[in-house]
Amino acid sequence: MSEELHQRIKELENRNKVLTTATEQWEQLQKMFLDSQATLKKNEHDLREINERMERALNAGDLAWWDWEYKTGAIYYNPERARLLGYSVEELPRNFSDVVNRIHPDDHDETVALIRKHIAGETEYYEAEYRLQSKSGEWKWFYDRGKVVERDIMGDPVLISGVLIDINERKVAERELTEAHNRADAASKAKSLFLANMSHEIYTPLAGVVGMADILKQSELADEQREYIDIIVNSASNLLSVLNDIMEYIKVENKKVELSITPVNIPQLIQEISTSIRERCREKGLEVLLYIDTQIPDHVMGDPKRVRQLLQIFVNNAVKFTEQGRIILAAEFAGWDDDSIRVRFRITDTGIGIPQHEIGRLFDSFTRVNTKIGKYGGSGLGLAIAKHLVDLMNGVITVESEEGKGSTFTCTVEFDRLVEQETHLDASGLAGRRILLVDSDTERRTLLNDYFLVWDCETEERNSLQEAQDALLHQFGAGKPFDLILIEAGTWSKEDHETVNQLNEASWYRAKPVLIAPQKTDFSTNGFKREGFRTLLFRPFLPEQLLEALKSALSGETSSFNLIGDAQFADLQRTEKRVLKILLAEDNLINQRVALVTLKKLGHETDLAENGVMAVEQYEPGKYDLILMDILMPEMNGLDAARKIREMESETNSEPVHICAITANIHKEDEEACYEAGMNSYITKPFRLEELNKVLSAL
Ligand code: ADP
C-alpha cells in the first residue's frame, strides 16, 4: 500500500471516529432534551395541580387573594375575588383605585389609615374589616389582611399581597345580636326605672296598711278581730318583703350594687343578725348558737351593709324552714395572705332540708324547691341575690343538706386586711384554768371547747349535774379542784335542786359556777339567785361575753349578780323610760297618723310640721330630742329643711339635734344625699315600730 493510501485510510478512520462521537453526543443531547421536557411537563402538571388545589381551598373558604403592584396601582387577583363581588373576572377592574372606591364611606377613612400605617412601616401587617360594594350595589362585609412582601432599595413598597375573606354572615348575625341585646337592655332599663318610680307609689300606701294594722294590733280587740289583724299584718309584711326582694334583685341584676368599703366589725355584725331573729326564734322555740373564731380580727375592711344583707338571707331562710331544733351562726377563719383575709360564714339549721337533686338550681332566680310544703312564703329571689353579693365579694357559697334533717349554707368571703388586726379579746388569767362543762349536748360542748382550747384551759365534760358533782368531789380530793363549772340550764332537772344545795354547802368544791341559760327559761332571775348562782350567761353570746362571764365568776364577787349575753331580763331592768320631744315633718296624712299614734303609744311627745318650711319655723335650739323628717314634701323638701336647721344651729352655736330621714327611696344615692344634708340616720317607709325603736334607743 502506498504511503498516500495509508494516509488516506487513517484520515477516513479519524473522521469516522469524530462522526461516531458527534452522533453519540447528539443522541445524548437528544435524550437530555427529552428528559428535561418530561420533567418540565411533570412540574407543569404538579404546579397546575397545586394551583387548582389552592383555588379549591380558597373557594371553599370564600377566600380570595390579591397582589398589588404599588407603583403602577395594578391589582392581580384570583377569580374568587371577582365572584365574591358578583362580577366575572373580565368585568372587575384591576386597579387599586377601584378597590378604594368600593369601600363603604363609613369604613373608608379607618381602612385607608390602617393601610397607610402599614405601608409607612409602622405595623408588621394590616388587617381591617370593612364593607365593599358588590355589582348589585349591595354592601358586603370582608376581612382583609395584607402585607408588603417586597420593597425597593429606598424601602418603598414594590409588591403588597394579601387575602380577602367574606365575613358578611357573621357580621349580619353580630349586628342582629347587638340590636337584640340593645333592645333587651333598653327594655330592662325601662322596667327597672318603672319599678323604681313605682316603688315610691307602692311603699307609701303600704306604709299606711302596715302602720295602721300595727297600731290596731295594740288596742283592745276581740279574738276574732285580732286574728284578722294578724292576717293583715302578715300579708302586708310578706308583700313588703317580696317587694324589697324584687327591688334588691333588680339592683344586683343591673349591677347597680357597689361595695362601699369601710371597717367591718364581724362580732358586732353577727350579734346584730342574731338579734334580728331573736323574736322569731323565741316564738318558734328555736335555739340560736353563735360561734366566732378567735383568729378573726375584730375589724376587717368590707361592706358591712352588704355582708349583713348576705348573711341575713341565709339566716332568715334557716329560721323560716326550721320548726324545731337550732340554728348555728358561725364565722370561721379561712386563711389570709398579705392583703386579704377570708372568713367562712356557716349557717346551720335543723329544718326541713333540701332534696339533693334540687340543690343545683337553688341559686337560680325565682326558684322555690319546697313548693309542696305550701306554708312557706317567699319570692325565690333571696339566694339569687346572695349569689350576686358573694360574687361581688370574691366569695363562694356551698350547700349541704339532708331532707328532714337540716341544711348548712357556707359562704366564704374575702375582706381586705387592716394594718392593725388585733382582736380585743383579753383572755389573760384564763390559761391553765380547769373548767368542768355540764351539758348533754355535744354540739354545744364542742363550740365551747373550741374557745377553751385557744385560751389554754383544761376542760372536762359531763352530761348531768350529778355526774359533775362526782367529778368536782374527786378532783377536789385529788388536790386539783376545778376553777370553774359551766352548767347548761337546759339540762337542769328536778333532782338538780338537791344537788345544787349540796354543792352550795360544799362551796362548789372551789369551782365557781356559771349558768348558761337559754332565751326561754322557766327560772326567774330570783330563782337563779335563790339557787346560789351569781353569774348567768344568756344565749346567744359572743366570745367576749363568755370571757366576761368567766372572769366575773372567777373574781369571786358574791354580792353582785351578773347577767351577761343576750340577757333579756337585764335589758328590762336597765332601761328607764325617757319621754322624748319629737318633731315630725311629714305631709302625707296617713303617714302622719301612723307616726303620731306610734310615737304616742311609745310615750313620746310629738309636734307636727306639714312641710319643710313649717319644720324650720317650728325648730328651736334645744327644743327637740329628735326630728323625723320626710324627704319629699311640698314648699321645702326634707333635705333643704335639714340643711337650714344645721345652719341655724351653727349660727346659735347650739347642740345639733338628731335628724332622722323618713324615705321611701332606698337607693344608695338617696342615702348619701341624706347624710350630705346633715342628717344622722334614716328609716325607710313603711315605717315600722322596730325600726323606729332602734333610732329612739340610740338617742
Ligand atoms: P325564698 O326563701 O324567698 O323562697 P330563696 O332564694 O331565699 O327564696 O330560697 C329559695 C328556695 O330554697 C326556698 O324557697 C327553699 O325552697 C329553699 N331553701 C333555702 N334555704 C333553705 C333552708 N335553710 N332550708 C330548706 N330550704 C331552703
XYZ file of C-alpha atoms and ligand atoms in Angstrom:
726
model
C 0.000 0.000 0.000
C 1.287 3.296 -0.873
C 2.085 5.783 1.738
C -0.595 8.068 0.380
C -3.251 5.443 0.589
C -2.211 4.642 4.055
C -2.501 8.232 4.971
C -5.975 8.445 3.367
C -7.266 5.439 5.307
C -6.070 6.955 8.589
C -7.783 10.187 7.748
C -11.022 8.379 6.987
C -10.781 6.384 10.191
C -10.300 9.602 12.179
C -13.234 11.262 10.502
C -15.332 8.207 11.249
C -14.323 8.413 14.913
C -15.296 12.072 15.115
C -18.551 11.290 13.385
C -19.321 8.469 15.847
C -18.522 10.734 18.802
C -20.681 13.505 17.353
C -23.503 11.063 16.768
C -23.151 9.762 20.283
C -23.128 13.300 21.663
C -26.148 14.199 19.571
C -28.011 11.204 20.854
C -27.072 12.139 24.398
C -28.225 15.679 23.857
C -31.452 14.435 22.388
C -32.015 12.225 25.425
C -31.286 15.063 27.816
C -33.716 17.262 25.959
C -36.426 14.624 26.126
C -35.756 14.054 29.849
C -35.909 17.714 30.689
C -39.093 18.073 28.676
C -40.676 15.250 30.692
C -39.563 16.883 33.945
C -40.927 20.205 32.759
C -44.222 18.600 31.892
C -44.367 16.919 35.243
C -43.542 20.163 37.027
C -46.131 21.984 34.994
C -48.674 19.317 35.915
C -47.724 19.488 39.603
C -47.910 23.244 39.547
C -51.320 23.175 37.925
C -52.490 20.704 40.492
C -51.167 22.854 43.356
C -52.808 25.877 41.801
C -56.088 24.069 41.412
C -55.910 22.789 44.941
C -55.214 26.257 46.246
C -58.081 27.721 44.257
C -60.383 24.968 45.510
C -59.360 25.642 49.101
C -59.698 29.394 48.673
C -63.065 28.850 47.050
C -64.299 26.624 49.816
C -63.313 29.190 52.417
C -64.794 32.133 50.461
C -61.256 33.415 50.398
C -59.637 35.485 47.707
C -56.015 36.536 47.215
C -54.674 39.649 45.652
C -51.366 41.212 44.627
C -50.997 44.931 44.332
C -48.157 46.489 42.347
C -47.714 49.543 44.422
C -46.050 51.804 41.893
C -48.422 51.118 38.964
C -51.522 50.558 41.090
C -52.265 47.360 39.164
C -54.067 44.613 41.030
C -53.891 40.880 40.299
C -56.335 38.536 41.930
C -57.898 35.130 41.667
C -61.352 34.579 40.147
C -62.810 34.124 43.624
C -62.347 37.821 44.339
C -64.473 38.723 41.322
C -67.038 36.097 42.247
C -67.324 37.366 45.838
C -68.236 40.777 44.455
C -70.681 39.367 41.910
C -68.520 40.049 38.822
C -66.885 37.910 36.143
C -63.085 38.075 36.049
C -63.195 40.157 32.859
C -65.646 42.707 34.316
C -63.890 43.593 37.549
C -61.375 46.426 37.070
C -57.799 45.624 38.015
C -56.607 48.755 39.743
C -56.245 49.866 43.312
C -58.433 52.951 42.980
C -61.384 50.676 42.160
C -60.819 48.868 45.468
C -60.748 52.120 47.432
C -63.844 53.475 45.698
C -65.730 50.352 46.593
C -65.230 50.737 50.375
C -68.284 51.895 52.349
C -67.995 55.624 53.234
C -68.317 54.794 56.958
C -65.405 52.335 56.806
C -63.277 54.216 54.250
C -61.118 56.506 56.393
C -60.325 53.931 59.033
C -59.337 51.283 56.463
C -57.169 53.625 54.403
C -55.444 54.833 57.567
C -54.604 51.243 58.528
C -53.124 50.527 55.072
C -51.107 53.753 55.136
C -49.715 52.963 58.549
C -48.512 49.582 57.337
C -47.002 50.987 54.149
C -45.119 53.524 56.259
C -43.594 50.555 58.054
C -45.344 51.210 61.384
C -47.053 47.826 61.523
C -45.962 44.332 60.546
C -49.127 43.813 58.508
C -52.538 45.395 58.364
C -55.929 43.869 58.940
C -59.263 45.522 58.532
C -62.949 44.684 58.458
C -64.941 46.782 56.017
C -67.843 46.734 53.603
C -67.337 46.594 49.806
C -69.994 47.354 47.251
C -70.836 44.394 45.024
C -72.053 44.518 41.436
C -75.703 44.574 42.541
C -74.986 47.653 44.710
C -75.336 45.654 47.908
C -72.769 46.143 50.725
C -70.922 43.059 51.902
C -68.556 42.675 54.853
C -64.966 41.449 54.260
C -61.945 40.739 56.361
C -58.793 41.935 54.587
C -55.242 41.202 55.671
C -52.243 42.342 53.703
C -48.503 42.789 53.925
C -45.721 44.419 51.899
C -43.797 41.427 50.527
C -41.175 43.361 48.536
C -39.566 46.766 48.980
C -37.017 48.594 46.779
C -33.624 49.761 47.972
C -35.206 53.027 49.126
C -37.584 50.994 51.317
C -40.616 51.900 49.229
C -43.108 49.083 48.657
C -42.965 47.222 45.374
C -45.467 44.466 45.934
C -48.205 44.097 48.539
C -50.079 40.801 48.854
C -52.999 39.709 50.907
C -56.204 37.772 51.352
C -59.824 38.780 51.463
C -62.427 36.746 53.387
C -66.180 37.043 53.137
C -67.448 37.655 56.707
C -70.841 39.014 55.777
C -72.896 36.334 57.503
C -71.017 36.677 60.768
C -71.285 40.454 60.704
C -75.003 40.428 59.992
C -75.543 37.944 62.828
C -73.396 40.076 65.114
C -75.375 43.178 64.262
C -78.671 41.435 64.865
C -77.369 40.178 68.193
C -76.203 43.647 69.256
C -79.504 45.157 68.228
C -81.409 42.468 70.125
C -79.160 42.999 73.131
C -79.654 46.770 72.987
C -83.391 46.313 72.718
C -83.410 43.922 75.693
C -81.173 46.255 77.658
C -83.409 49.215 76.936
C -86.491 47.202 77.895
C -84.851 46.046 81.101
C -83.743 49.603 81.937
C -87.238 50.899 81.282
C -88.614 48.153 83.519
C -86.190 48.967 86.325
C -86.927 52.658 86.015
C -90.627 51.971 86.077
C -90.272 49.785 89.165
C -88.002 52.276 90.893
C -90.547 55.017 90.260
C -93.419 52.771 91.203
C -91.710 51.680 94.393
C -92.466 55.057 95.923
C -96.104 54.759 94.908
C -96.295 51.231 96.315
C -94.364 51.788 99.531
C -96.375 54.810 100.631
C -99.840 53.194 100.702
C -98.283 50.033 102.076
C -96.872 52.184 104.844
C -100.425 53.109 105.726
C -101.601 49.494 105.819
C -98.677 48.124 107.843
C -98.517 51.066 110.227
C -102.230 51.241 110.959
C -102.525 47.479 111.358
C -99.573 47.535 113.760
C -101.319 50.185 115.828
C -104.670 48.437 115.710
C -102.999 45.292 116.964
C -102.002 47.046 120.149
C -105.516 48.201 121.010
C -108.256 46.241 122.792
C -109.547 43.658 120.336
C -111.841 40.672 120.315
C -110.107 37.376 119.486
C -111.681 37.258 116.055
C -110.568 40.793 115.239
C -107.073 40.044 116.468
C -106.948 37.059 114.149
C -107.958 39.236 111.172
C -105.443 41.907 112.083
C -102.710 39.292 112.328
C -103.580 38.206 108.808
C -103.431 41.823 107.570
C -100.082 42.436 109.265
C -98.631 39.158 107.994
C -99.873 39.643 104.451
C -98.643 43.221 104.307
C -95.267 42.208 105.756
C -94.954 39.411 103.212
C -95.884 41.778 100.421
C -93.313 44.209 101.686
C -90.549 41.635 101.865
C -91.354 40.336 98.356
C -91.291 43.935 97.105
C -87.959 44.522 98.852
C -86.558 41.338 97.299
C -87.667 42.390 93.834
C -86.200 45.875 94.198
C -82.962 44.417 95.507
C -82.829 41.795 92.771
C -83.259 44.477 90.103
C -80.372 46.378 91.627
C -77.963 43.435 91.771
C -79.042 42.158 88.338
C -78.349 45.551 86.791
C -75.009 45.704 88.562
C -76.232 48.737 90.480
C -74.795 47.446 93.713
C -71.305 48.603 94.530
C -69.462 47.816 97.703
C -68.607 50.748 99.968
C -65.566 49.579 101.811
C -65.255 50.602 105.442
C -64.135 48.756 108.570
C -66.438 45.848 109.415
C -66.754 44.601 112.952
C -67.549 40.941 112.462
C -68.555 40.062 116.055
C -70.894 43.058 116.111
C -72.351 42.048 112.768
C -73.016 38.524 113.996
C -74.667 39.876 117.114
C -76.910 42.215 115.109
C -78.030 39.383 112.878
C -78.696 37.179 115.840
C -80.750 39.960 117.456
C -82.787 40.342 114.279
C -84.048 36.745 114.523
C -84.408 36.636 118.303
C -88.144 37.214 118.423
C -88.982 34.769 115.646
C -86.748 32.096 117.176
C -88.269 32.677 120.580
C -91.756 32.258 119.122
C -90.775 29.056 117.342
C -88.765 27.765 120.318
C -85.547 27.597 118.284
C -82.177 27.784 119.960
C -79.588 30.126 118.444
C -75.892 29.371 118.880
C -73.135 31.725 117.807
C -69.505 30.971 117.176
C -66.780 33.417 116.197
C -63.335 32.063 115.561
C -60.919 33.929 117.836
C -58.409 34.180 114.965
C -60.712 36.594 113.150
C -59.594 40.153 113.891
C -62.266 42.496 115.231
C -62.085 44.706 112.182
C -61.605 43.869 108.550
C -62.298 46.027 105.511
C -65.503 45.299 103.631
C -69.037 46.487 103.132
C -70.848 45.850 106.443
C -74.268 46.592 104.979
C -73.856 44.074 102.171
C -72.294 41.376 104.357
C -75.187 41.773 106.718
C -77.682 41.593 103.868
C -75.983 38.437 102.598
C -75.971 36.640 105.944
C -79.491 37.790 106.682
C -80.724 35.914 103.582
C -79.318 32.586 104.837
C -80.292 33.212 108.435
C -83.863 34.225 107.544
C -84.225 31.082 105.423
C -82.849 28.972 108.268
C -85.478 30.371 110.645
C -88.231 30.119 108.061
C -87.587 26.495 107.147
C -86.949 25.204 110.686
C -89.736 24.192 113.061
C -87.690 22.791 115.895
C -84.117 22.486 116.984
C -81.424 25.057 116.497
C -79.693 27.496 114.233
C -75.951 27.958 114.393
C -74.385 31.071 113.021
C -70.617 30.720 112.848
C -67.793 32.844 111.487
C -64.647 30.832 110.910
C -61.176 31.916 109.880
C -60.423 30.555 106.409
C -56.912 31.891 105.807
C -55.202 35.067 104.762
C -52.416 36.496 102.659
C -50.624 39.860 102.719
C -53.640 41.921 101.670
C -56.748 39.905 102.318
C -58.408 37.666 104.836
C -61.040 35.043 104.142
C -63.887 34.381 106.517
C -66.187 31.393 106.218
C -69.703 32.097 107.462
C -71.624 28.963 108.279
C -75.367 28.898 108.858
C -76.676 25.554 110.009
C -80.266 24.654 110.723
C -82.198 21.576 111.758
C -85.064 22.312 109.387
C -86.849 20.596 106.532
C -83.740 20.318 104.337
C -83.483 20.378 100.555
C -83.725 17.391 98.190
C -80.294 16.546 96.715
C -81.427 16.911 93.109
C -82.703 20.449 93.774
C -79.500 21.821 95.280
C -78.024 22.647 91.843
C -80.763 25.088 90.912
C -81.204 26.773 94.280
C -79.386 29.923 93.202
C -81.460 30.492 90.072
C -83.881 33.362 90.440
C -87.497 32.624 91.341
C -86.608 29.094 92.497
C -88.531 27.639 95.374
C -87.940 23.974 95.931
C -90.293 23.154 98.758
C -93.396 24.204 96.924
C -95.224 21.083 98.087
C -94.986 22.482 101.562
C -97.185 25.449 100.781
C -96.971 27.235 104.075
C -93.638 28.952 103.404
C -93.992 32.232 101.532
C -91.175 33.890 99.642
C -90.098 35.252 96.319
C -87.433 32.682 95.495
C -85.043 35.581 94.952
C -83.059 35.542 98.199
C -80.425 33.043 97.157
C -80.100 34.584 93.675
C -79.362 37.913 95.384
C -76.944 36.145 97.755
C -75.083 34.665 94.778
C -74.609 38.112 93.225
C -73.435 39.581 96.535
C -70.961 36.769 97.154
C -69.577 37.207 93.636
C -69.026 40.872 94.424
C -67.035 39.836 97.489
C -64.908 37.285 95.604
C -66.577 34.545 97.545
C -68.118 31.122 97.125
C -71.239 29.503 98.509
C -71.653 25.820 99.264
C -74.694 23.931 100.449
C -75.035 20.657 102.291
C -78.461 19.410 103.118
C -80.404 16.330 104.040
C -84.143 16.209 103.702
C -85.843 16.165 107.070
C -82.563 16.739 108.932
C -81.436 20.252 108.030
C -79.157 22.356 105.903
C -75.816 24.081 106.130
C -75.056 27.051 103.897
C -71.444 28.196 103.920
C -70.193 31.301 102.221
C -66.556 32.167 102.209
C -65.989 35.854 101.682
C -62.843 37.851 101.086
C -62.110 41.000 103.089
C -59.201 43.399 102.883
C -56.876 43.315 105.842
C -56.459 46.254 108.142
C -52.983 47.118 109.326
C -53.969 46.730 112.953
C -55.633 43.388 113.137
C -55.752 42.644 116.783
C -58.773 41.165 118.436
C -59.725 42.933 121.623
C -60.441 39.617 123.347
C -58.434 39.543 126.514
C -58.152 36.016 127.805
C -55.480 36.821 130.363
C -55.895 34.939 133.606
C -57.564 32.017 131.871
C -54.565 29.988 130.756
C -54.249 26.772 132.753
C -57.690 27.168 134.354
C -59.559 23.925 134.902
C -63.134 24.025 133.655
C -65.910 21.490 134.035
C -68.594 21.606 131.339
C -72.007 20.232 132.201
C -74.169 19.705 129.156
C -75.607 16.629 127.497
C -75.439 18.225 124.038
C -72.193 17.502 122.211
C -72.593 20.209 119.564
C -72.919 22.939 122.206
C -69.977 21.496 124.179
C -67.804 21.393 121.038
C -68.434 25.054 120.283
C -67.417 25.995 123.840
C -64.423 23.685 123.807
C -63.119 25.367 120.661
C -62.797 28.595 122.644
C -61.250 26.934 125.687
C -58.639 25.235 123.561
C -57.439 28.594 122.202
C -57.436 30.108 125.684
C -55.316 27.241 127.016
C -57.866 25.981 129.510
C -58.146 22.385 130.624
C -61.651 21.036 130.295
C -63.633 18.009 131.339
C -67.164 17.281 130.212
C -70.130 15.712 131.975
C -73.686 15.041 130.835
C -75.507 15.863 134.081
C -75.079 17.753 137.311
C -74.959 14.518 139.343
C -72.048 13.258 137.271
C -70.450 16.652 137.603
C -70.791 16.538 141.391
C -68.718 13.351 141.480
C -66.054 14.893 139.279
C -65.890 18.038 141.453
C -65.539 15.990 144.620
C -62.999 13.657 143.111
C -60.729 16.356 141.730
C -61.028 18.357 144.931
C -59.946 15.268 146.877
C -57.029 14.777 144.494
C -55.874 18.345 145.214
C -56.708 19.529 141.700
C -60.009 21.358 142.162
C -61.803 22.851 139.154
C -61.696 26.631 138.830
C -64.996 26.928 137.008
C -68.092 24.874 136.390
C -70.274 25.822 133.429
C -73.769 24.420 133.668
C -76.208 24.387 130.805
C -79.567 25.335 132.325
C -81.318 23.441 129.545
C -80.147 20.157 131.082
C -81.435 21.111 134.501
C -83.765 18.579 136.108
C -85.893 18.491 139.317
C -83.303 16.480 141.227
C -80.676 19.078 140.459
C -82.154 21.380 143.096
C -80.934 18.984 145.788
C -77.529 18.602 144.128
C -77.101 22.368 143.838
C -77.940 22.717 147.548
C -75.270 20.218 148.444
C -72.753 21.852 146.127
C -73.577 25.263 147.559
C -72.835 23.913 151.011
C -69.564 22.487 149.802
C -68.877 25.890 148.179
C -68.842 24.027 144.855
C -65.546 22.454 145.878
C -63.877 25.731 144.951
C -65.230 25.752 141.379
C -67.044 28.975 140.546
C -70.379 28.249 138.896
C -71.616 29.914 135.710
C -75.082 29.083 134.492
C -75.641 29.212 130.763
C -79.293 29.949 130.181
C -81.350 29.715 127.021
C -83.622 32.547 125.925
C -86.718 30.812 127.217
C -86.269 29.519 130.713
C -88.681 28.511 133.423
C -86.492 30.182 136.032
C -86.903 33.754 137.084
C -83.921 35.887 137.956
C -84.778 35.427 141.614
C -84.983 31.704 141.108
C -81.393 31.645 139.884
C -80.351 33.862 142.772
C -82.031 31.523 145.269
C -80.124 28.591 143.795
C -76.933 30.480 144.589
C -75.861 31.477 141.100
C -74.129 34.800 140.716
C -73.199 34.666 137.047
C -75.706 33.988 134.328
C -74.726 33.865 130.695
C -77.647 34.079 128.302
C -77.610 32.547 124.873
C -76.759 33.513 122.267
C -73.442 35.011 123.323
C -70.248 36.200 121.684
C -66.779 35.043 122.803
C -66.216 38.350 124.596
C -69.360 37.788 126.645
C -68.240 34.281 127.518
C -64.915 35.729 128.674
C -66.734 38.356 130.720
C -68.825 35.664 132.413
C -65.786 33.523 133.203
C -63.853 36.464 134.586
C -66.770 37.714 136.597
C -67.227 34.269 138.160
C -63.502 33.880 138.815
C -63.353 37.256 140.567
C -65.418 35.625 143.299
C -67.520 38.750 143.801
C -70.614 37.363 145.530
C -72.617 40.479 146.220
C -73.287 41.342 142.575
C -75.499 39.415 140.253
C -74.215 39.345 136.706
C -76.427 38.843 133.699
C -74.328 38.533 130.591
C -75.001 37.705 126.929
C -78.342 38.268 125.303
C -79.864 38.967 128.692
C -83.463 39.910 128.224
C -84.150 40.234 131.931
C -81.240 42.543 132.419
C -82.368 44.625 129.462
C -85.715 45.169 131.087
C -84.229 46.100 134.415
C -81.795 48.563 132.929
C -83.977 50.588 130.613
C -85.502 53.624 132.154
C -88.274 55.139 130.126
C -87.420 58.596 128.879
C -90.024 60.832 127.304
C -88.660 62.283 124.084
C -89.742 65.515 122.465
C -90.072 64.841 118.753
C -90.817 66.985 115.724
C -92.424 65.089 112.884
C -92.188 66.724 109.445
C -94.469 64.786 107.098
C -97.049 65.892 104.551
C -98.870 62.635 103.878
C -101.961 62.347 106.083
C -101.822 58.581 106.521
C -98.139 58.598 107.373
C -98.709 61.439 109.837
C -101.373 59.448 111.597
C -99.307 56.238 111.741
C -96.266 58.049 113.094
C -98.185 60.154 115.629
C -100.086 57.209 117.078
C -96.979 55.007 117.195
C -94.933 57.652 118.962
C -97.753 58.346 121.421
C -98.017 54.634 122.193
C -94.310 54.659 122.961
C -94.942 57.503 125.401
C -93.244 60.291 123.483
C -94.495 63.811 122.756
C -94.682 64.776 119.122
C -95.263 68.063 117.290
C -96.305 68.014 113.680
C -94.985 70.088 110.770
C -96.713 69.612 107.446
C -93.822 70.632 105.256
C -90.178 71.684 105.348
C -90.888 75.379 105.829
C -93.057 74.671 108.865
C -90.431 72.324 110.278
C -87.801 75.065 110.068
C -90.216 77.554 111.674
C -91.068 75.197 114.496
C -87.470 74.291 115.212
C -85.825 75.977 118.187
C -82.396 75.070 119.537
C -82.674 72.542 122.346
C -86.427 72.095 121.964
C -86.408 68.631 120.370
C -84.586 65.356 121.010
C -85.363 64.125 117.520
C -86.660 65.415 114.207
C -88.257 62.833 111.945
C -88.042 64.361 108.510
C -89.822 63.155 105.405
C -87.779 63.820 102.262
C -90.433 64.555 99.665
C -92.527 67.453 100.961
C -94.142 70.478 99.325
C -92.797 74.040 99.853
C -89.417 72.847 101.097
C -88.140 69.300 100.928
C -86.588 67.449 103.853
C -83.014 67.811 102.647
C -83.251 71.597 102.409
C -85.039 71.794 105.749
C -82.261 69.745 107.388
C -79.608 71.995 105.860
C -81.430 75.068 107.126
C -81.693 73.655 110.658
C -77.978 72.803 110.671
C -77.238 76.371 109.595
C -79.362 77.765 112.426
C -77.573 75.509 114.884
C -74.154 76.682 113.848
C -75.284 80.327 113.953
C -76.561 79.918 117.511
C -73.742 77.576 118.466
C -76.250 75.077 119.803
C -76.131 71.311 120.223
C -77.115 69.553 116.945
C -80.445 67.755 117.120
C -80.678 64.184 115.793
C -82.400 64.329 112.402
C -83.699 61.061 111.056
C -84.873 60.924 107.438
C -88.037 59.042 106.556
C -87.794 57.934 102.975
C -89.464 55.629 100.516
C -86.384 55.765 98.319
C -83.899 53.065 99.037
C -81.101 53.896 96.640
C -77.566 54.499 97.765
C -77.545 57.994 96.261
C -80.603 58.926 98.336
C -78.997 57.575 101.467
C -75.866 59.594 100.749
C -77.917 62.704 99.990
C -79.477 62.446 103.481
C -76.087 62.299 105.164
C -74.754 65.096 102.997
C -77.651 67.305 104.079
C -76.530 66.782 107.664
C -78.992 64.112 108.740
C -77.877 61.459 111.224
C -79.903 58.397 110.326
C -82.735 57.269 108.141
C -85.612 54.862 108.244
C -87.455 53.606 105.225
C -91.180 53.664 104.673
C -93.353 51.922 105.612
C -92.177 52.922 108.957
C -92.176 50.074 111.406
C -92.166 50.099 115.145
C -88.894 48.121 115.376
C -87.056 50.449 113.039
C -88.288 53.490 114.869
C -87.419 51.926 118.200
C -83.871 51.371 117.022
C -83.467 55.080 116.261
C -85.100 56.074 119.544
C -82.994 53.762 121.660
C -79.821 55.193 120.105
C -80.683 58.688 121.345
P -87.371 32.309 99.273
O -86.880 31.858 100.604
O -87.808 33.738 99.236
O -88.367 31.375 98.666
P -84.635 31.900 98.424
O -83.977 32.195 97.114
O -84.051 32.523 99.623
O -86.142 32.283 98.249
O -84.636 30.340 98.609
C -85.007 29.534 97.518
C -85.568 28.231 97.995
O -84.518 27.442 98.548
C -86.593 28.354 99.090
O -87.871 28.602 98.590
C -86.487 26.988 99.745
O -87.241 26.073 98.993
C -85.017 26.621 99.601
N -84.248 26.925 100.829
C -83.417 27.975 101.035
N -82.861 27.915 102.264
C -83.348 26.814 102.854
C -83.154 26.190 104.151
N -82.335 26.717 105.086
N -83.835 25.046 104.391
C -84.645 24.499 103.470
N -84.877 25.027 102.245
C -84.242 26.166 101.936
